[in-house]
mmCIF file of C-alpha atoms and ligand atoms in Angstrom:
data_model
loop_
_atom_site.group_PDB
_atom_site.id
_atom_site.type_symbol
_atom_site.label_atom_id
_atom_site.label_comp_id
_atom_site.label_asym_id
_atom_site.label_seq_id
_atom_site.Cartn_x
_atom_site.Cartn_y
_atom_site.Cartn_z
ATOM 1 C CA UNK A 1 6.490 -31.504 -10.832
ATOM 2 C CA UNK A 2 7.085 -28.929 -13.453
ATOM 3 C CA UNK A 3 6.616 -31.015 -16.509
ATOM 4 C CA UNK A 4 3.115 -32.351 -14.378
ATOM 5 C CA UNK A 5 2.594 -27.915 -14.116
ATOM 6 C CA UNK A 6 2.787 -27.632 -17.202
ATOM 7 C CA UNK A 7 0.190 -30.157 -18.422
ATOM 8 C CA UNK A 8 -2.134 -28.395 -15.960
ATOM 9 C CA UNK A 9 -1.603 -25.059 -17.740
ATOM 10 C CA UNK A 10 -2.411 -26.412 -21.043
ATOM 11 C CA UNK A 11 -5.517 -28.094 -19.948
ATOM 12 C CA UNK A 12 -6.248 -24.703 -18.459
ATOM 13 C CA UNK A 13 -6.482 -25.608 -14.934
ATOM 14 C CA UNK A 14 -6.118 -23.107 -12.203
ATOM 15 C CA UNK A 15 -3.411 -24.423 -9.772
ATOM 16 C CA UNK A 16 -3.499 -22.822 -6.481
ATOM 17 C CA UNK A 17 -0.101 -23.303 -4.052
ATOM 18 C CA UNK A 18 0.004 -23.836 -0.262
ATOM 19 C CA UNK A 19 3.974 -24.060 0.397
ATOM 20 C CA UNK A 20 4.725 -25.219 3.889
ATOM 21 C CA UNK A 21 7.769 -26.790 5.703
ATOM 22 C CA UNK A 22 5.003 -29.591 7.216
ATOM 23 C CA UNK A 23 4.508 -30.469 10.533
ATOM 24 C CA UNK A 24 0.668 -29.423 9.397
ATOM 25 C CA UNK A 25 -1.864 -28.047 12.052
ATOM 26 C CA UNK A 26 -5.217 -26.482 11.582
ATOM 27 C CA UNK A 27 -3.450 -23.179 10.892
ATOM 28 C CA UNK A 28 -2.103 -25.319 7.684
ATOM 29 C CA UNK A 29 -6.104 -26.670 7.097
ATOM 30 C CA UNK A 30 -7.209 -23.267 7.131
ATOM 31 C CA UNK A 31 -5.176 -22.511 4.180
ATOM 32 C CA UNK A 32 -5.694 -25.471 2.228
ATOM 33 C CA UNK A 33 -9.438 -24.606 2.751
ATOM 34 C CA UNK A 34 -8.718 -21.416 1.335
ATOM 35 C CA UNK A 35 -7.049 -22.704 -1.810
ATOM 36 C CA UNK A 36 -10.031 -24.966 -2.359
ATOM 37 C CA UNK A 37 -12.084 -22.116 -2.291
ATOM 38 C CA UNK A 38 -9.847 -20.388 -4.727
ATOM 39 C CA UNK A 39 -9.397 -23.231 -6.624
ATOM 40 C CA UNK A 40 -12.918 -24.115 -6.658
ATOM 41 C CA UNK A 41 -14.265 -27.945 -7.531
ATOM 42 C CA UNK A 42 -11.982 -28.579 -10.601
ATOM 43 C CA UNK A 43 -8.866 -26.619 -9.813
ATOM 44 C CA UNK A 44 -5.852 -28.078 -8.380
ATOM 45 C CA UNK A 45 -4.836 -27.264 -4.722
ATOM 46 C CA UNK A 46 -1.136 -27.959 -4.188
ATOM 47 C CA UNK A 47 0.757 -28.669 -0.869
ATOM 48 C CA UNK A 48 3.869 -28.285 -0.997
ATOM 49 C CA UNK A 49 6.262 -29.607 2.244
ATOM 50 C CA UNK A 50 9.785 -28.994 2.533
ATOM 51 C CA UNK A 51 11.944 -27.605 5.274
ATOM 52 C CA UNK A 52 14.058 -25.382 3.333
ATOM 53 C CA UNK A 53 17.636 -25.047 4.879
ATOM 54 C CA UNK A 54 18.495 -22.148 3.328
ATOM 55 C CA UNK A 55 15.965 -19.694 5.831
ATOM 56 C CA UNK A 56 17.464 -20.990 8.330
ATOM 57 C CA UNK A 57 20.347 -18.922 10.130
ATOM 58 C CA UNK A 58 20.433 -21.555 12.796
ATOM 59 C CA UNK A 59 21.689 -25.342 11.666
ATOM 60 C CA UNK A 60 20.053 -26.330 15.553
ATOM 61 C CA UNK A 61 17.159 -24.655 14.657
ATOM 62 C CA UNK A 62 16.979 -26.798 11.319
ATOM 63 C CA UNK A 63 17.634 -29.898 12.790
ATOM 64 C CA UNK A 64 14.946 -29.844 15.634
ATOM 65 C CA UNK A 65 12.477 -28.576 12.878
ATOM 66 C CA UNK A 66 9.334 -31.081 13.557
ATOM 67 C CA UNK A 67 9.161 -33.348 10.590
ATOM 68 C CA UNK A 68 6.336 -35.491 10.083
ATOM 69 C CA UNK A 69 5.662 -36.628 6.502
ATOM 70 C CA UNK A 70 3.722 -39.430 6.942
ATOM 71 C CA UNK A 71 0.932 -37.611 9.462
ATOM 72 C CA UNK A 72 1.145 -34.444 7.046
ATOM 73 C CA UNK A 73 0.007 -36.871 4.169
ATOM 74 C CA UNK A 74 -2.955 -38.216 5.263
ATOM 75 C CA UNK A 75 -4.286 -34.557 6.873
ATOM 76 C CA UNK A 76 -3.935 -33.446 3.454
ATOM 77 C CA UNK A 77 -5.618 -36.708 1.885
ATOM 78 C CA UNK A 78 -8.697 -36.019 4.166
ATOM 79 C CA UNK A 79 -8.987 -32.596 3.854
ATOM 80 C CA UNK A 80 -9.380 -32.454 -0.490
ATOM 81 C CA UNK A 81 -5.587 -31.915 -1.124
ATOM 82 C CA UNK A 82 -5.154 -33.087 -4.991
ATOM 83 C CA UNK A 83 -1.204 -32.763 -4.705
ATOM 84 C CA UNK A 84 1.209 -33.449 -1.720
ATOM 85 C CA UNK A 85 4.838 -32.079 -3.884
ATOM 86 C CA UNK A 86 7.777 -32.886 -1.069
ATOM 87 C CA UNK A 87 10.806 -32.841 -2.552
ATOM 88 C CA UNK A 88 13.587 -34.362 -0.698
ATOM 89 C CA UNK A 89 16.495 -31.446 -2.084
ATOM 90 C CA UNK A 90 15.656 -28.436 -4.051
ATOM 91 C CA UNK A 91 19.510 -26.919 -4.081
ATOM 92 C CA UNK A 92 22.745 -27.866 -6.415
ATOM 93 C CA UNK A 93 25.327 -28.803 -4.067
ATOM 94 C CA UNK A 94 26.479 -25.229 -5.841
ATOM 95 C CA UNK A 95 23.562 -23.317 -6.068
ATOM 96 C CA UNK A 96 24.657 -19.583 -6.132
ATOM 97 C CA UNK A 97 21.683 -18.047 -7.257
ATOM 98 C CA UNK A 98 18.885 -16.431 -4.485
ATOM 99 C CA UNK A 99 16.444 -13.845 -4.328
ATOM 100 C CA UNK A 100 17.059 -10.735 -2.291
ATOM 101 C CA UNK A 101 14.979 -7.832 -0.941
ATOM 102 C CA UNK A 102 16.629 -4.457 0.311
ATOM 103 C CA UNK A 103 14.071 -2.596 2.248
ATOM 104 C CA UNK A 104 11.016 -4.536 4.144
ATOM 105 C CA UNK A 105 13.613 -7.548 5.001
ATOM 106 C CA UNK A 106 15.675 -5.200 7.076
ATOM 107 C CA UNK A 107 14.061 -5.116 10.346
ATOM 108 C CA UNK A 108 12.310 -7.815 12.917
ATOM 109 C CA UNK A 109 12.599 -10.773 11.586
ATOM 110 C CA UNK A 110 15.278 -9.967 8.600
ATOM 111 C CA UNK A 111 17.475 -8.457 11.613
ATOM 112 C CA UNK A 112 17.129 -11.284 14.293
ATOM 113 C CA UNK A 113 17.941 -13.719 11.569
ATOM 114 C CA UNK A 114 19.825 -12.646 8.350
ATOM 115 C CA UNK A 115 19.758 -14.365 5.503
ATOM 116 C CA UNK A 116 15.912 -15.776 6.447
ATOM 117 C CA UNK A 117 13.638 -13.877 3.963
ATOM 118 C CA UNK A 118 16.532 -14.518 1.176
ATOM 119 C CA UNK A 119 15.746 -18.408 1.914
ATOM 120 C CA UNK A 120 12.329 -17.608 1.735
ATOM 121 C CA UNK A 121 12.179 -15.866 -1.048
ATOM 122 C CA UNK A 122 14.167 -18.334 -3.193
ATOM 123 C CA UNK A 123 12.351 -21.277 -1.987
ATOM 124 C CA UNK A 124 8.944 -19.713 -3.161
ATOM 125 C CA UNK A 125 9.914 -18.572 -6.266
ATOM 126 C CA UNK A 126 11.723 -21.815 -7.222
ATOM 127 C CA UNK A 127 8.646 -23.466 -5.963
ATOM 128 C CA UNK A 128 6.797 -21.155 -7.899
ATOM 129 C CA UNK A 129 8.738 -22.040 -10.927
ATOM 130 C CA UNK A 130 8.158 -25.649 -10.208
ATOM 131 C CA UNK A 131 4.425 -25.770 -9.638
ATOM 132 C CA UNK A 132 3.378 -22.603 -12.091
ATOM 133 C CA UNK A 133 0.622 -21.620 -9.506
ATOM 134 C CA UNK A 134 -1.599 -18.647 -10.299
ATOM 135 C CA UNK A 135 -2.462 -18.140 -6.702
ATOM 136 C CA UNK A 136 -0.731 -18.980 -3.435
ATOM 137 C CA UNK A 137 -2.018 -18.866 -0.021
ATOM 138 C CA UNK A 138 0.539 -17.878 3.044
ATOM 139 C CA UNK A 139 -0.656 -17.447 6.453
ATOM 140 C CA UNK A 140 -1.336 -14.000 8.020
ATOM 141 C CA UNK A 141 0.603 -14.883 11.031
ATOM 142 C CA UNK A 142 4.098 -14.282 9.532
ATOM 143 C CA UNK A 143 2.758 -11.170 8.483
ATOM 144 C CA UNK A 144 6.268 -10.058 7.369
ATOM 145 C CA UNK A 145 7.065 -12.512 5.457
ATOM 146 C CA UNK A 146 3.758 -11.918 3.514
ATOM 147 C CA UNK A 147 4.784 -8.351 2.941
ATOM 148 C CA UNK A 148 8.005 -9.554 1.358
ATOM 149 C CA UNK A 149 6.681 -12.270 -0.671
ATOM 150 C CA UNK A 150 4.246 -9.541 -2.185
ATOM 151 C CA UNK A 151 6.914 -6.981 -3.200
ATOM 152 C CA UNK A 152 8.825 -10.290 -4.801
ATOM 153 C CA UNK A 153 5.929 -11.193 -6.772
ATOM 154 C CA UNK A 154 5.274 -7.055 -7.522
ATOM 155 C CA UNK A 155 8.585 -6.036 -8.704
ATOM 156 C CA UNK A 156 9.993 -9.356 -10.392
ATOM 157 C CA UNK A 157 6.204 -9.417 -12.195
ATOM 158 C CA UNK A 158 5.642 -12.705 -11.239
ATOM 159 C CA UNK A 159 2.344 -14.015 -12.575
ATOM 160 C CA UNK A 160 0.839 -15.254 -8.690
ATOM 161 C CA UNK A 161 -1.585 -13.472 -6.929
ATOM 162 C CA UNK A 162 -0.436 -13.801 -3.040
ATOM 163 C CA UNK A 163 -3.395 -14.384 -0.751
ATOM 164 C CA UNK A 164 -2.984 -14.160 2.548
ATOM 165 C CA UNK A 165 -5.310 -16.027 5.588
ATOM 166 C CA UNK A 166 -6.122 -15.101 9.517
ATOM 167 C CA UNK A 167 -3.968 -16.752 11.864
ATOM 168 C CA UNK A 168 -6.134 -19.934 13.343
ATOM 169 C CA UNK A 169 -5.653 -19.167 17.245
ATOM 170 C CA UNK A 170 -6.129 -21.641 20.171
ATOM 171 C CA UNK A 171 -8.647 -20.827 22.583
ATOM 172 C CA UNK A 172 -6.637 -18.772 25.133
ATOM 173 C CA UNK A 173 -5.382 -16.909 21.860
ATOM 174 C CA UNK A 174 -2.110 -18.403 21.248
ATOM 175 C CA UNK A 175 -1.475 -18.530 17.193
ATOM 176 C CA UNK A 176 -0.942 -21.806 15.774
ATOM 177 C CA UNK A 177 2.767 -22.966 14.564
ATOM 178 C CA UNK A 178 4.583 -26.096 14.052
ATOM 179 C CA UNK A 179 7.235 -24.089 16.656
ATOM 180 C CA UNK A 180 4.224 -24.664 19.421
ATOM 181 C CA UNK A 181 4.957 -28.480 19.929
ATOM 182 C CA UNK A 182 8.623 -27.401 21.807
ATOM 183 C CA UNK A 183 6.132 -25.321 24.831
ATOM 184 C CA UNK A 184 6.678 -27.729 27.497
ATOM 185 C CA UNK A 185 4.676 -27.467 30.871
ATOM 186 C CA UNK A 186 4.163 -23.932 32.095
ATOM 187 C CA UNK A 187 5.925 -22.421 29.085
ATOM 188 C CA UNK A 188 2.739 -23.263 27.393
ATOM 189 C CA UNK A 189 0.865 -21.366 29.331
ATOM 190 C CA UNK A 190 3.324 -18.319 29.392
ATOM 191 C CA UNK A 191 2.568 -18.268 25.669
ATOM 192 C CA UNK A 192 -0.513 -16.789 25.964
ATOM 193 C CA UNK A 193 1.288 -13.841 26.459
ATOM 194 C CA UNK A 194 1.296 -11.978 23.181
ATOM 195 C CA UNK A 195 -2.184 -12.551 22.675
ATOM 196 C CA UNK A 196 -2.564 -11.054 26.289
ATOM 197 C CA UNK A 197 -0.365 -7.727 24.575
ATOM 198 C CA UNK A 198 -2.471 -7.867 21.447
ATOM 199 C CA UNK A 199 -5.515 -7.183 23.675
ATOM 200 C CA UNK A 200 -3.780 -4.791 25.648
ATOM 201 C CA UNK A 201 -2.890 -2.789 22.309
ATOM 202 C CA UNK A 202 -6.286 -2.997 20.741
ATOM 203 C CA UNK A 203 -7.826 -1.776 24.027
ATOM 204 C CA UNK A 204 -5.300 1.415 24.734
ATOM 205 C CA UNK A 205 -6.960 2.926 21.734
ATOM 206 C CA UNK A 206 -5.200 5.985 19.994
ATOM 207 C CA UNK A 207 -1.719 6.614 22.023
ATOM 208 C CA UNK A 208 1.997 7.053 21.528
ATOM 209 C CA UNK A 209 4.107 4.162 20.190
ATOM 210 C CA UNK A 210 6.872 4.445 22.580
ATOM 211 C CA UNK A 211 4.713 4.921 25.278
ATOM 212 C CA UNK A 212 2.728 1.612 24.304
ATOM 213 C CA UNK A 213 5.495 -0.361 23.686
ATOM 214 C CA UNK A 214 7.003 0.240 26.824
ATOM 215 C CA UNK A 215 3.800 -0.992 28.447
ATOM 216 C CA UNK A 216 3.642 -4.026 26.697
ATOM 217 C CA UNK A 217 7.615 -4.869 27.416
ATOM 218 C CA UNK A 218 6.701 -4.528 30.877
ATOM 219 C CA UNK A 219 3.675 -6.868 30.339
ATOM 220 C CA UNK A 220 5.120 -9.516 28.193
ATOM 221 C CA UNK A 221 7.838 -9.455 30.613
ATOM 222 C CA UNK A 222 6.266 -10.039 34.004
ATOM 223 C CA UNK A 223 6.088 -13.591 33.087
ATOM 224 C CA UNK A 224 9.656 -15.226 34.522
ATOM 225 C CA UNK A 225 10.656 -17.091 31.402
ATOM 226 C CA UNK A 226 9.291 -14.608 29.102
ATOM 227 C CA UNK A 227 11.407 -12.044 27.174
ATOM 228 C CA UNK A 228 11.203 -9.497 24.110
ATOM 229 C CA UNK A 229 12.895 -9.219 20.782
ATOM 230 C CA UNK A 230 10.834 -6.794 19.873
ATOM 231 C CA UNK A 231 7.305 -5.146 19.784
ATOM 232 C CA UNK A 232 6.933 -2.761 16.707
ATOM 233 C CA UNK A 233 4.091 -0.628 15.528
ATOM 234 C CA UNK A 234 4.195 -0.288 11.883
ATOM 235 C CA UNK A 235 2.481 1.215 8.746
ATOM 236 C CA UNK A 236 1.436 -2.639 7.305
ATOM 237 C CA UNK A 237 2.856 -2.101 3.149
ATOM 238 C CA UNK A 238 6.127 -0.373 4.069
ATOM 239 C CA UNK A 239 6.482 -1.701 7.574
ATOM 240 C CA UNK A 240 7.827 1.519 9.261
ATOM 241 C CA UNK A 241 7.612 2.257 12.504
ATOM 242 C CA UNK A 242 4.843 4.868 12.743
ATOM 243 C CA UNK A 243 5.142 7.547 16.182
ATOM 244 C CA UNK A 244 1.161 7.320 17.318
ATOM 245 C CA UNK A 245 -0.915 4.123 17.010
ATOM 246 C CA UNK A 246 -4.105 4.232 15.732
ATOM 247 C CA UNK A 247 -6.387 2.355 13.892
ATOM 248 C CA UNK A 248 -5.097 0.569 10.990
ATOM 249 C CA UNK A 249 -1.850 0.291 12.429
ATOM 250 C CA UNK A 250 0.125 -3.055 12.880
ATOM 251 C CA UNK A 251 1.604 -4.551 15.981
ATOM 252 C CA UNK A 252 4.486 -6.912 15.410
ATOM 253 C CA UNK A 253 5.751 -8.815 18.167
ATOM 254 C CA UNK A 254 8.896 -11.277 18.596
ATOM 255 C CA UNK A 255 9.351 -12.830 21.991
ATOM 256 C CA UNK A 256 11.212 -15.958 23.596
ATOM 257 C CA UNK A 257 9.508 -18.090 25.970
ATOM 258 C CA UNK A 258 11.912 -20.469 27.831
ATOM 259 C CA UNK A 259 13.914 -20.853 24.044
ATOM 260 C CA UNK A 260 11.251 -21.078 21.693
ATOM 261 C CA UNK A 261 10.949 -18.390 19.418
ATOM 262 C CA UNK A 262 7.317 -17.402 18.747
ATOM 263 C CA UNK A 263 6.237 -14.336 16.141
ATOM 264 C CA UNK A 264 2.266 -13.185 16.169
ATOM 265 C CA UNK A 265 0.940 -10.117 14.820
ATOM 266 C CA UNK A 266 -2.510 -8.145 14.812
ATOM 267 C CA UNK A 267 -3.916 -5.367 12.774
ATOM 268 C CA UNK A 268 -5.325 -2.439 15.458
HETATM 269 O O1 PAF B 301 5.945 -20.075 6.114
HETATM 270 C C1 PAF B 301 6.580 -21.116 5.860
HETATM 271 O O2 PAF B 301 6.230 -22.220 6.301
HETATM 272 C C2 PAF B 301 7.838 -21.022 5.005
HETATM 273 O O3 PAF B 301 8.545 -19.855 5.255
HETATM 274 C C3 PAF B 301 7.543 -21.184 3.505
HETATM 275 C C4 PAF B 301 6.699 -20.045 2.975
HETATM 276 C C5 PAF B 301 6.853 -22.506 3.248
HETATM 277 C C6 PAF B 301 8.859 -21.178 2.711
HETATM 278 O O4 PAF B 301 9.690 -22.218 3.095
#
């Protein structure tokens, strides 16, 4: 891949990066569209696939981890993918080496599973390495792990401009993810839920955070197999909590619904 990068560089193409861990959806499309669009007609839009073990601080979690190569290839040979890279392994056996963030990575997601953004971070950078992208497109809806990938590429100076694309919704709001496919039955529906709290926070308009986020606890959690991690509002670059919630602000919301993890997020 890198020695294929590399050629690409000194024919000076412009490479454009999707990384994903596959199991592709139209949340997936929607970001190789964007690429193409970056990497207009004769640029190179690369899909990466690879489930990466190392962000995951759950082995279960790794191993149920939809994997579908095969289907993931042909989406991407019908929607104008140039490259599919999947590596089968991209650690030594004694890789000791990773990328590490001390500030954004240490709430939400970074507390409910440590060691996650380290795995992401060293993943993208080695992939980074590998495919010498000069832009990358990551999807809006783990809007924390765009914030982190920014300050890697911001304060290691790494030459890849991070763009980030709307979360692709279905139609009763729930944002597309690979994680979706474990729903069964009436957890499904329950789902809908934190788009249901997203509305509910756009609509209160200007109001205290506490006061708001004990509303939408009480929301979320009227459904029976429905509970909270968290709901934060935050300031979107630093990602502190902020006291009142106006416009501007972002919601961040973590909930399980009957043991299936699901993260959204919304600007206000
Ligand atoms: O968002 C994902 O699918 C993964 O975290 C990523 C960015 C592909 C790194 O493994």
């Amino acid at each position: 891949m890198q020695r294929q990068a590399i050629c690409w560089q000194r024919e000076g193409m412009r490479v454009v990066l999707v990384p994903t861990m596959g199991a592709l959806h139209a949340g997936h499309m929607s970001l190789v569209r964007r690429a193409r669009g970056i990497a207009s007609k004769n640029g190179i839009v690369v899909v990466s696939i690879y489930v990466n073990p190392l962000q995951f601080d759950d082995s279960a979690d790794f191993r149920k981890y939809p994997r579908t190569l095969a289907a993931d290839k042909r989406a991407c040979k019908g929607d104008g993918v140039d490259v599919v890279f999947a590596p089968t392994n991209l650690y030594e056996t004694d890789s000791s080496a990773f990328v590490d963030e001390s500030a954004l990575v240490k709430n939400f997601e970074g507390r409910y599973r440590p060691g996650h953004f380290s795995g992401v971070m060293t993943v993208v950078a080695k992939l980074f390495n590998l495919v010498q992208p000069s832009h990358a497109v990551f999807g809006e809806k783990d809007f924390q792990q765009a914030v982190v990938l920014q300050r890697m590429v911001r304060d290691l100076n790494i030459p890849v401009k991070i763009n980030v694309a709307p979360t692709v919704r279905e139609a009763d709001g729930l944002a597309l993810s690979s994680r979706n496919v474990r729903l069964k039955g009436n957890f499904r529906q329950q789902a809908a839920v934190l788009w249901q709290a997203i509305c509910a926070a756009r609509a209160a308009g200007n109001t205290k955070a506490d006061q708001l986020k004990r509303r939408l606890k009480r929301l979320i959690e009227k459904h029976p197999d429905v509970s909270v991690d968290y709901v934060e509002f935050v300031e979107a670059v630093s990602l502190q909590p902020v006291k009142r919630v106006t416009k501007g602000v972002r919601l961040l919301l973590a909930v399980n619904v009957g043991g299936v993890r699901l993260i959204d997020n919304a600007k206000l």
